[in-house]
Short mmCIF file of C-alpha atoms and ligand atoms in Angstrom, two decimals:
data_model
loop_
_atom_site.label_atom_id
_atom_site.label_comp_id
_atom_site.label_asym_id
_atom_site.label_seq_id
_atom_site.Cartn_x
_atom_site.Cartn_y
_atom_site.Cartn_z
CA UNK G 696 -7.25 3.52 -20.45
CA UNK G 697 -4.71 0.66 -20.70
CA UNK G 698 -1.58 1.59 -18.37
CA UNK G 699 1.95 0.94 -20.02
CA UNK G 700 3.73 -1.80 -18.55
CA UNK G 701 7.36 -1.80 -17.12
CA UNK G 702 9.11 -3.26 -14.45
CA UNK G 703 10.77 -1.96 -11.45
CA UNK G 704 13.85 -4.36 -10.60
CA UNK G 705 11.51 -7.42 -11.17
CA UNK G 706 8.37 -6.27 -9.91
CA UNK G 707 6.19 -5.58 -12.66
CA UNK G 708 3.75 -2.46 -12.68
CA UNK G 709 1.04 -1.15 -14.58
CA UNK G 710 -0.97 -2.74 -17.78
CA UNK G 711 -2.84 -5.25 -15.16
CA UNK G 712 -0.15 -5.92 -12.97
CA UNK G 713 -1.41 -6.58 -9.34
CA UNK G 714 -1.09 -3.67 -7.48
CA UNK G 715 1.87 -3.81 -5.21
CA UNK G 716 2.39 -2.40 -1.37
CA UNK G 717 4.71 0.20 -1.41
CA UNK G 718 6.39 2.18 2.10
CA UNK G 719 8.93 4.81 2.92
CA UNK G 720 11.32 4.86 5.64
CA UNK G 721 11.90 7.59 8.10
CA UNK G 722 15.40 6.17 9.25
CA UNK G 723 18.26 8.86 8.27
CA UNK G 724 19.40 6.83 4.52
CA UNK G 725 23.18 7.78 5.60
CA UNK G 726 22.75 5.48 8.36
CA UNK G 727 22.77 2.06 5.80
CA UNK G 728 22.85 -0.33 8.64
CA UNK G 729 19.83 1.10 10.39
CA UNK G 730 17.57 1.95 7.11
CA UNK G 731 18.49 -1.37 5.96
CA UNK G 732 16.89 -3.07 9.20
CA UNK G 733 13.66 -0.97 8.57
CA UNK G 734 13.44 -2.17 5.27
CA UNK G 735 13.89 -5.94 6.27
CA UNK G 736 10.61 -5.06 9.07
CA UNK G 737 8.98 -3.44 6.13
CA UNK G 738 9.31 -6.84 3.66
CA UNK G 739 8.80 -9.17 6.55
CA UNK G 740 5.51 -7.28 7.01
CA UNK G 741 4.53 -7.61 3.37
CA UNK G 742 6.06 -4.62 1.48
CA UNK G 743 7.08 -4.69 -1.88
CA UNK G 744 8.65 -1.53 -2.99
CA UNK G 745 10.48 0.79 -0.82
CA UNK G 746 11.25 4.13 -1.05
CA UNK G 747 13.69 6.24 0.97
CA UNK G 748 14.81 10.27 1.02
CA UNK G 749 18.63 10.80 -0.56
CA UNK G 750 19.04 14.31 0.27
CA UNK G 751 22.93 14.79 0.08
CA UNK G 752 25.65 12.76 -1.04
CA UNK G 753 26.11 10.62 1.59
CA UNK G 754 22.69 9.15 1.04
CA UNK G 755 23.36 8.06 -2.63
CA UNK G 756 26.68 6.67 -0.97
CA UNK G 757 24.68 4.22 1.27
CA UNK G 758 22.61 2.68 -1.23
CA UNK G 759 25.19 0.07 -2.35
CA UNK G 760 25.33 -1.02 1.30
CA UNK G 761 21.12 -0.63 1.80
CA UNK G 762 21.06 -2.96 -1.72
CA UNK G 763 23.13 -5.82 -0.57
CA UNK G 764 21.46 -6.10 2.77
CA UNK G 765 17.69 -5.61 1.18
CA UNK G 766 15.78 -7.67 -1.23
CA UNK G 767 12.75 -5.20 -2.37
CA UNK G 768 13.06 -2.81 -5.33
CA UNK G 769 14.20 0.36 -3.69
CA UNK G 770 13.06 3.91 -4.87
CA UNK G 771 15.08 7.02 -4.42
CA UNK G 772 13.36 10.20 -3.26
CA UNK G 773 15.10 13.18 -4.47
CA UNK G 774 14.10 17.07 -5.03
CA UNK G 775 15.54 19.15 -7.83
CA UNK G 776 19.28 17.76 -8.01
CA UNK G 777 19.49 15.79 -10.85
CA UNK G 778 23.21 14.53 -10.19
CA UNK G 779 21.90 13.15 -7.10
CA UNK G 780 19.36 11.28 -8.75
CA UNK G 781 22.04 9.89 -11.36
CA UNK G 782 24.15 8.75 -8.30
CA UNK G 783 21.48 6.99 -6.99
CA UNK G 784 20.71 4.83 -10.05
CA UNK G 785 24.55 4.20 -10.63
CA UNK G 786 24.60 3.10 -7.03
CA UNK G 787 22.00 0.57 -7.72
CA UNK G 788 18.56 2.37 -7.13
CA UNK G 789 15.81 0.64 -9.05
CA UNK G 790 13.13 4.06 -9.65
CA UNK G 791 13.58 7.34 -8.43
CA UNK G 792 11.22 9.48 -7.82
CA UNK G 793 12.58 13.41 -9.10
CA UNK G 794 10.44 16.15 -10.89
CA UNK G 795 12.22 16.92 -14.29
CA UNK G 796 10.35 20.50 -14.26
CA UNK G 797 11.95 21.04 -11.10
CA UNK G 798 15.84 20.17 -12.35
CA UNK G 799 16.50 22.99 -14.30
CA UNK G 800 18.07 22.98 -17.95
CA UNK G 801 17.16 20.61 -20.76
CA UNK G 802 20.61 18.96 -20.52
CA UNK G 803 20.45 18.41 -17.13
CA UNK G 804 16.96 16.13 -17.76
CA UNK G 805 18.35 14.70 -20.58
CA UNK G 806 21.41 13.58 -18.18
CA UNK G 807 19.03 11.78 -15.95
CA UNK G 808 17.44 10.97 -18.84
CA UNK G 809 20.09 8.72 -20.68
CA UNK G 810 21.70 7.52 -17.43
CA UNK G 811 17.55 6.19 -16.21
CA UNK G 812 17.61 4.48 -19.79
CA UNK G 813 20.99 2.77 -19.35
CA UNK G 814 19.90 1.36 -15.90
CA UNK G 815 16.47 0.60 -16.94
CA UNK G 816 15.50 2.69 -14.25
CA UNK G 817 11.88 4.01 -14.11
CA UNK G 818 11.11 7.96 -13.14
CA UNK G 819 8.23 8.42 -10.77
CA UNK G 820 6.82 11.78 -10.86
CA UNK G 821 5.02 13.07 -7.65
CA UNK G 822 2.93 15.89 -7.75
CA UNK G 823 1.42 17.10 -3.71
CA UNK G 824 -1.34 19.17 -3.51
CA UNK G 825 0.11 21.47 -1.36
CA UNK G 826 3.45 22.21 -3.17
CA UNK G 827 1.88 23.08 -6.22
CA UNK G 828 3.88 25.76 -8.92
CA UNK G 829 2.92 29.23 -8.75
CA UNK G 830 1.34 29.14 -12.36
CA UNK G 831 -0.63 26.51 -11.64
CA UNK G 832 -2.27 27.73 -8.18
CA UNK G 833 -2.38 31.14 -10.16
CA UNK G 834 -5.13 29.42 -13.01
CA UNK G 835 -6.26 26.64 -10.93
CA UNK G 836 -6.01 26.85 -7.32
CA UNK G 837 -5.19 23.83 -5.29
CA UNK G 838 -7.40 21.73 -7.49
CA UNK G 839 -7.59 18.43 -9.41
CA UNK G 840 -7.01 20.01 -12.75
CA UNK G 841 -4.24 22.03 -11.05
CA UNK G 842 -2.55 18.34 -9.86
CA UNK G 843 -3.27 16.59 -13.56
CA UNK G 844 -1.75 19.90 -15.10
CA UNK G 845 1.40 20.01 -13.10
CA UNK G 846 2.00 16.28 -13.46
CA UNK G 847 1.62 16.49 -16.99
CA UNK G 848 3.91 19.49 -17.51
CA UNK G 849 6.39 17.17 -16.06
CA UNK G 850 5.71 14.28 -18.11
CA UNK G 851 5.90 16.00 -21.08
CA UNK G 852 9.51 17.27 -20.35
CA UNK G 853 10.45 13.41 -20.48
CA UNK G 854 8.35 12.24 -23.06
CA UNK G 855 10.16 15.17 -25.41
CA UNK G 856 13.30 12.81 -24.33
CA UNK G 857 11.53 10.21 -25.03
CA UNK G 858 11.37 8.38 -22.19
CA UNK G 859 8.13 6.75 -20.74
CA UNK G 860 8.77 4.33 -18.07
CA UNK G 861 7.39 7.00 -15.97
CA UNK G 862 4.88 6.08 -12.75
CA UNK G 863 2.59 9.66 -11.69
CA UNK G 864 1.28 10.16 -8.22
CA UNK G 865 -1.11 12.61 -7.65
CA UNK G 866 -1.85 13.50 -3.98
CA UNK G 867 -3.44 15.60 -1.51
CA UNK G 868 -4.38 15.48 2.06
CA UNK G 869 -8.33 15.53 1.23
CA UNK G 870 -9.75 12.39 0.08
CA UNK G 871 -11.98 14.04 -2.52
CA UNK G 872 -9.17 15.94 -4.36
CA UNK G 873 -6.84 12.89 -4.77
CA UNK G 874 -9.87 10.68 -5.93
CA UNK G 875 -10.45 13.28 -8.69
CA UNK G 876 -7.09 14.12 -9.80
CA UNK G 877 -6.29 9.98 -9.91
CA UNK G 878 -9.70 9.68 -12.05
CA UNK G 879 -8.73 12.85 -14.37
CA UNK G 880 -5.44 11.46 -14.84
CA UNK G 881 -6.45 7.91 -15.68
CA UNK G 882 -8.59 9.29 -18.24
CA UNK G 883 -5.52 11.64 -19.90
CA UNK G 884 -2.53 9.42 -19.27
CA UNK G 885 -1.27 6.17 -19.76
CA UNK G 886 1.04 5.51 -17.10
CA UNK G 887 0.98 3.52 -14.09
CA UNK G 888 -0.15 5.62 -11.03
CA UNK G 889 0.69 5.47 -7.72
CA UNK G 890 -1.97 6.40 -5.25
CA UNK G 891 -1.65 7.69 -1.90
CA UNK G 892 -3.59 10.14 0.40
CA UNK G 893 -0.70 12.60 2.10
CA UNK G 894 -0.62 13.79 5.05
CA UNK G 895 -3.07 11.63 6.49
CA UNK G 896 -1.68 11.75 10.09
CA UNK G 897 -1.65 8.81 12.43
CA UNK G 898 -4.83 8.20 14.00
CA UNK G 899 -7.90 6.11 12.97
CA UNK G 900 -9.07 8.87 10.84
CA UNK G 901 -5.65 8.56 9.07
CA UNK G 902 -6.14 4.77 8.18
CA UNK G 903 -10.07 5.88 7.20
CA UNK G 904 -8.77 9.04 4.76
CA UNK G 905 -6.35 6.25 3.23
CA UNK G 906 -9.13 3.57 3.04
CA UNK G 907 -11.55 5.73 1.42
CA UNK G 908 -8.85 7.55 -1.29
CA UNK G 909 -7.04 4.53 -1.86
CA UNK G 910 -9.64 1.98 -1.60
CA UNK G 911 -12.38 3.75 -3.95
CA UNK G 912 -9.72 4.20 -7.08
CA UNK G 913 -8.72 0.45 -6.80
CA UNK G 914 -12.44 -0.54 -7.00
CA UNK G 915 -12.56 1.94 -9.60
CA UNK G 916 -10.04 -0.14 -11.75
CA UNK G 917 -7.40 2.46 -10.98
CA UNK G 918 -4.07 2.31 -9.03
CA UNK G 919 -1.01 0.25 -9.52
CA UNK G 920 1.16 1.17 -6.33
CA UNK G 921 -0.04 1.97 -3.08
CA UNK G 922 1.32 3.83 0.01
CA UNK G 923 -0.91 4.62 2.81
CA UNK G 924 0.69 7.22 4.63
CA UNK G 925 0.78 6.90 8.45
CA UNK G 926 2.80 9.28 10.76
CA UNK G 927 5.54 6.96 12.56
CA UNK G 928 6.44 3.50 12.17
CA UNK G 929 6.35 2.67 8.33
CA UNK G 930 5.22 -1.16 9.06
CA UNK G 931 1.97 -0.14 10.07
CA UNK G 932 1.57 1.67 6.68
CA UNK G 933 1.90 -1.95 5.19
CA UNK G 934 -0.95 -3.91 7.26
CA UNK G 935 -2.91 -1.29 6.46
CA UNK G 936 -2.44 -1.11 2.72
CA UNK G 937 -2.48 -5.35 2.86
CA UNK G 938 -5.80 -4.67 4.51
CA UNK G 939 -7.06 -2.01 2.12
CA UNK G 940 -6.30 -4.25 -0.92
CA UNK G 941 -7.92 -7.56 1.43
CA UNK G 942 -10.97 -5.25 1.34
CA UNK G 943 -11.02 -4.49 -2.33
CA UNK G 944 -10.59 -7.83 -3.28
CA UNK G 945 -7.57 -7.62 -5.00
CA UNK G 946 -5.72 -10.09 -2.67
CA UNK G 947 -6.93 -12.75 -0.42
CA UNK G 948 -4.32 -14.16 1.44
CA UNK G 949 -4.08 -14.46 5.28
CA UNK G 950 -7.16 -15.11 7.66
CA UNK G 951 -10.06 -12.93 7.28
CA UNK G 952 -12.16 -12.50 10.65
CA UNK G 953 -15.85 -11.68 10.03
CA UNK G 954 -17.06 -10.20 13.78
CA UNK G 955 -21.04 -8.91 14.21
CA UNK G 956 -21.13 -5.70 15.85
CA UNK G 957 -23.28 -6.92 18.83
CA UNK G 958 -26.22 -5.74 19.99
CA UNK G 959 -29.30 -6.07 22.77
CA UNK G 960 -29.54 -10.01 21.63
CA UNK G 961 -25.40 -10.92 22.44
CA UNK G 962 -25.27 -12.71 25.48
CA UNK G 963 -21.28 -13.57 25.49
CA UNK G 964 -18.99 -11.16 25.64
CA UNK G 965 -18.26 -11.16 22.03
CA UNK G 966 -14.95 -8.55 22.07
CA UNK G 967 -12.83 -10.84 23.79
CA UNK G 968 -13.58 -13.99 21.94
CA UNK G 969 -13.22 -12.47 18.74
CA UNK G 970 -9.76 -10.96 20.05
CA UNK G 971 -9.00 -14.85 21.72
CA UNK G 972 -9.42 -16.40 18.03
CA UNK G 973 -7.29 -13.23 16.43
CA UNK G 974 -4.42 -13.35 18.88
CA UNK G 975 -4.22 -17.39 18.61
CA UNK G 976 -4.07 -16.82 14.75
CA UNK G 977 -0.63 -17.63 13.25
CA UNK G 978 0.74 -15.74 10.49
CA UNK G 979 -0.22 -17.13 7.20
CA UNK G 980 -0.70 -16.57 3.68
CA UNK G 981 -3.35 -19.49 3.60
CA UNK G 982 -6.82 -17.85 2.83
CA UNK G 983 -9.43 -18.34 5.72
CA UNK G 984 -12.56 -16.60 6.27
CA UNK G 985 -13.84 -17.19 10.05
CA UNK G 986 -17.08 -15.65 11.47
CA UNK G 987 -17.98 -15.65 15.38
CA UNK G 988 -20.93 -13.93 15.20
CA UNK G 989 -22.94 -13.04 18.66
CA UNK G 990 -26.36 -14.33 18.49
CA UNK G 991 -27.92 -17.59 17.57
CA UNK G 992 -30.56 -15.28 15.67
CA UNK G 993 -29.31 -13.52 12.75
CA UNK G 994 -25.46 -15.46 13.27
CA UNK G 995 -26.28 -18.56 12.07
CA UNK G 996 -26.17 -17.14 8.61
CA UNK G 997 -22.86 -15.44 8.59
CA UNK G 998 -21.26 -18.33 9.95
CA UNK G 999 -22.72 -20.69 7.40
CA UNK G 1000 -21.13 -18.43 4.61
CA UNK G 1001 -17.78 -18.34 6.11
CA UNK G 1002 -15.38 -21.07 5.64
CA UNK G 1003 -15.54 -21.65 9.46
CA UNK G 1004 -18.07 -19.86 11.76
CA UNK G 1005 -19.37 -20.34 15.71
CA UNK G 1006 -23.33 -18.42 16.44
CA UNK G 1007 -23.38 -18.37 20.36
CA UNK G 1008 -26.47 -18.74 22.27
CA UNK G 1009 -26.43 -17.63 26.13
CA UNK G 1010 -25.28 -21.20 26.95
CA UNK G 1011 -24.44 -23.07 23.58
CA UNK G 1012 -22.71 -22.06 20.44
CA UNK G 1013 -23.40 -23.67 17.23
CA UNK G 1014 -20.53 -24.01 14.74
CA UNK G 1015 -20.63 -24.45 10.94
CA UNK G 1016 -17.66 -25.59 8.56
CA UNK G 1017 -18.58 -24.75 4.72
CA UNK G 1018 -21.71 -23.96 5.21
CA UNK G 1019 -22.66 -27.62 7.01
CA UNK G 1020 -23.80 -27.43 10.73
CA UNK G 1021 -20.98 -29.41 12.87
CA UNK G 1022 -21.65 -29.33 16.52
CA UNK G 1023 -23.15 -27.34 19.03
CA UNK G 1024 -21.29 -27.46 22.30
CA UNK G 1025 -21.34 -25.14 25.71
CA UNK G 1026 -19.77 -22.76 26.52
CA UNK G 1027 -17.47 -21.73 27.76
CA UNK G 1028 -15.82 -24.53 26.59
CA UNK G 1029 -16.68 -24.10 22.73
CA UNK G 1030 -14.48 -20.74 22.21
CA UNK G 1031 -11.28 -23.08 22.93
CA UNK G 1032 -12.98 -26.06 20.52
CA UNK G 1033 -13.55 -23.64 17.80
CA UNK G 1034 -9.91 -22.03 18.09
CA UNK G 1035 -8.65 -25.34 17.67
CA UNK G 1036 -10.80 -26.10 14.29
CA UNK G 1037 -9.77 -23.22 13.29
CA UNK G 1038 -5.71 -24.02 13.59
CA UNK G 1039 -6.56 -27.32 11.99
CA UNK G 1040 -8.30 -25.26 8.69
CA UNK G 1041 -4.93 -23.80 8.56
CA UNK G 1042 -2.77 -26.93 8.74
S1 LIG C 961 -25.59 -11.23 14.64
FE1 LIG C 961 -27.08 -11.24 16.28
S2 LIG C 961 -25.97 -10.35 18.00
FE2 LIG C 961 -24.77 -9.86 16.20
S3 LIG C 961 -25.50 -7.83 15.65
FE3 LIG C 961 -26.68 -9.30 14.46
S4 LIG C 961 -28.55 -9.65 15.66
FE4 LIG C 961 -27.06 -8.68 17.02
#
C-alpha cells in the first residue's frame, strides 16, 4: 500500500520518500545547552530527525532554546498530557510523538488536535510491545495483531478528528514480532511507519536484532523512519542505522570496505591491513567500494568487482582499479601504495 505523504519541518516522509535516520537523546531536555550539543553530535554523525523526552514543563520550556541552536526536525516525546504536547508544538516542535487513546476526553484530543493542524505538526503514534492495554493483552496477548490493534485504536481517535498526518511505530524487543506487526500494518494502514526494534540493548547482538528487524522491512519495501536503538551514546545509533540502510541499498554514500574472512590460504595478516586502509579513510560522502581480499586465489575476483581492490600473495599483492589489473608490487610496501590510490579515488 501507497504511504501518505507529509513533511516533518522540511523533511519529507512517507509515499517514497527516502527513508530518513532518526535518534533520541538521553541528555535531561531541561538542560537546552547540553541536549542541544547532543543533537549537533547526532547531525554531524548523519541524523536527520531527532527526538527527545518532555516530561514536565520545563522541558517544553527548553525547546525554543534546543530550536535555535539545532538544525534537524525535532520530535517531542510525551505520555498522556496533552497540554504538554500542545506546549511543545507552540514552542516550535516539528512532530510529537503522544498516544491520543492515552489523553483522556475527546476535547482534550481534539485540543491537540487543532493546535497539531495550525502548526502543521505531524502526530507519531508509538505502540511497544511490552506496554500494551489491558484489553488488548486480554484478546491477544503480546502479539502482532495485539500491536496493529492498539495502534489502530489510536489512529482512529484522530482520524474521527480528521487528522492524518500521523507516522505509527510498532515495536517490540523480538525481531520476529516487530517484523510481523510492521508487515500487518503496512497491509491495513496507509501511513508512514517508523521502524525500530526496542530494547535491543548495547552489545553486538543489539546492532544484529536491529539489523535483522530493521533491515528485512526496508528490503521488504517497508519503513520510512528508522531508529536503531542502542543503550548509551545516541551517535552510535546513527552509524549503525547509516550502515543498515548502506546494506539495504537504499543509500550509497561514504566508502564501502569489502574484507574476505581469511582462511588456511591468507598469508598476510589481513586484520590489520584492512583496519590500516579503514583508519586512513577520511570522512566522505563520495561513494567508494574497496576490497583487500587475502589470497591471490579466490581474491582476485572480488577485487576486480570493486571500484578499487589489492589480492595479496605471500610476497606480492596484485591490485585492480575498475575491474583492470594495475600493478603488482611487494609487500610490505604495497599496503601503503594501495592506501594512497585509494585517497586519490576520493580526491
Ligand atoms: S579470498 Fe582467499 S583468503 Fe580470503 S577467504 Fe577466500 S579463499 Fe580464503
Amino acid at each position: 500500500m501507497k504511504t501518505k505523504r507529509f513533511k516533518i519541518r522540511d523533511t519529507e516522509i512517507g509515499g517514497g520518500a527516502p527513508a530518513t535516520i532518526q535518534s533520541m537523546t538521553n541528555t535531561d531536555t531541561r538542560d537546552a545547552i547540553a541536549t542541544s550539543e547532543q543533537i549537533l553530535a547526532l547531525e554531524n554523525a548523519g541524523c536527520e530527525i531527532v527526538r527527545f523526552s518532555v516530561y514536565d514543563e520545563a522541558c517544553a520550556a527548553a525547546i525554543p532554546e534546543i530550536r535555535k541552536r539545532t538544525h534537524i526536525p525535532l520530535v517531542a516525546d510525551i505520555h498522556f498530557d496533552h497540554r504538554l504536547a500542545i506546549a511543545a508544538i507552540e514552542n516550535g516542535t516539528d512532530k510529537v510523538r503522544i498516544n491520543p487513546g492515552n489523553i483522556g476526553s475527546e476535547s482534550k484530543v481534539r485540543e491537540l488536535v487543532a493546535c497539531a493542524r495550525d502548526h502543521g505538526v505531524p502526530i507519531r503514534i508509538g505502540v511497544n510491545g511490552g506496554s500494551l492495554e489491558k484489553d488488548i493483552l486480554k484478546k491477544y496477548g503480546v502479539t502482532a495483531e495485539g500491536m496493529l490493534e492498539s495502534a489502530l485504536a489510536h489512529v482512529s481517535i484522530l482520524e474521527k478528528c480528521g487528522f492524518e498526518d500521523i507516522v505509527i511505530s510498532l515495536k517490540a524487543s523480538t525481531v520476529s514480532k516487530t517484523v510481523e506487526a510492521n508487515r500487518l500494518a503496512r497491509e491495513k494502514t496507509p501511513y508512514p511507519l517508523h521502524l525500530g526494534v526496542t530494547e535491543a540493548g548495547m552489545s553486538e547482538s543489539a546492532l544484529v536484532k536491529s539489523s535483522i528487524g530493521i533491515g528485512s522491512l526496508l528490503l521488504d519495501g517497508i519503513g520510512d523512519t528508522i531508529r536503531v536503538s542502542l543503550t548509551g551514546d545516541p551517535v552510535r545509533e546513527v552509524y549503525a542505522a547509516k550502515r543498515i540502510l548502506k546494506a539495504v541499498g537504499l543509500r550509497s554514500e561514504g566508502v564501502e570496505v569489502i574484507s574476505c574472512p581469511t582462511c588456511g590460504r591468507t598469508r598476510v595478516d589481513l586484520a590489520k591491513i584492512v583496519k590500516k586502509v579503514e583508519e586512513a579513510l577520511p570522512d566522505t560522502d563520495k561513494h567508494l567500494r574497496v576490497a583487500v581480499m587475502g589470497c591471490a586465489v579466490n581474491g582476485p575476483g572480488e577485487a576486480r568487482e570493486a571500484d578499487i581492490g589489492i589480492a595479496f600473495g605471500s610476497v606480492n599483492a596484485v591490485v585492480f582499479k575498475k575491474g583492470e589489473l594495475c600493478y603488482t608490487d611487494k609487500l610490505p610496501f604495497v599496503v601503503d601504495r594501495f592506501i594512497e590510490d585509494v585517497l586519490k579515488e576520493l580526491e
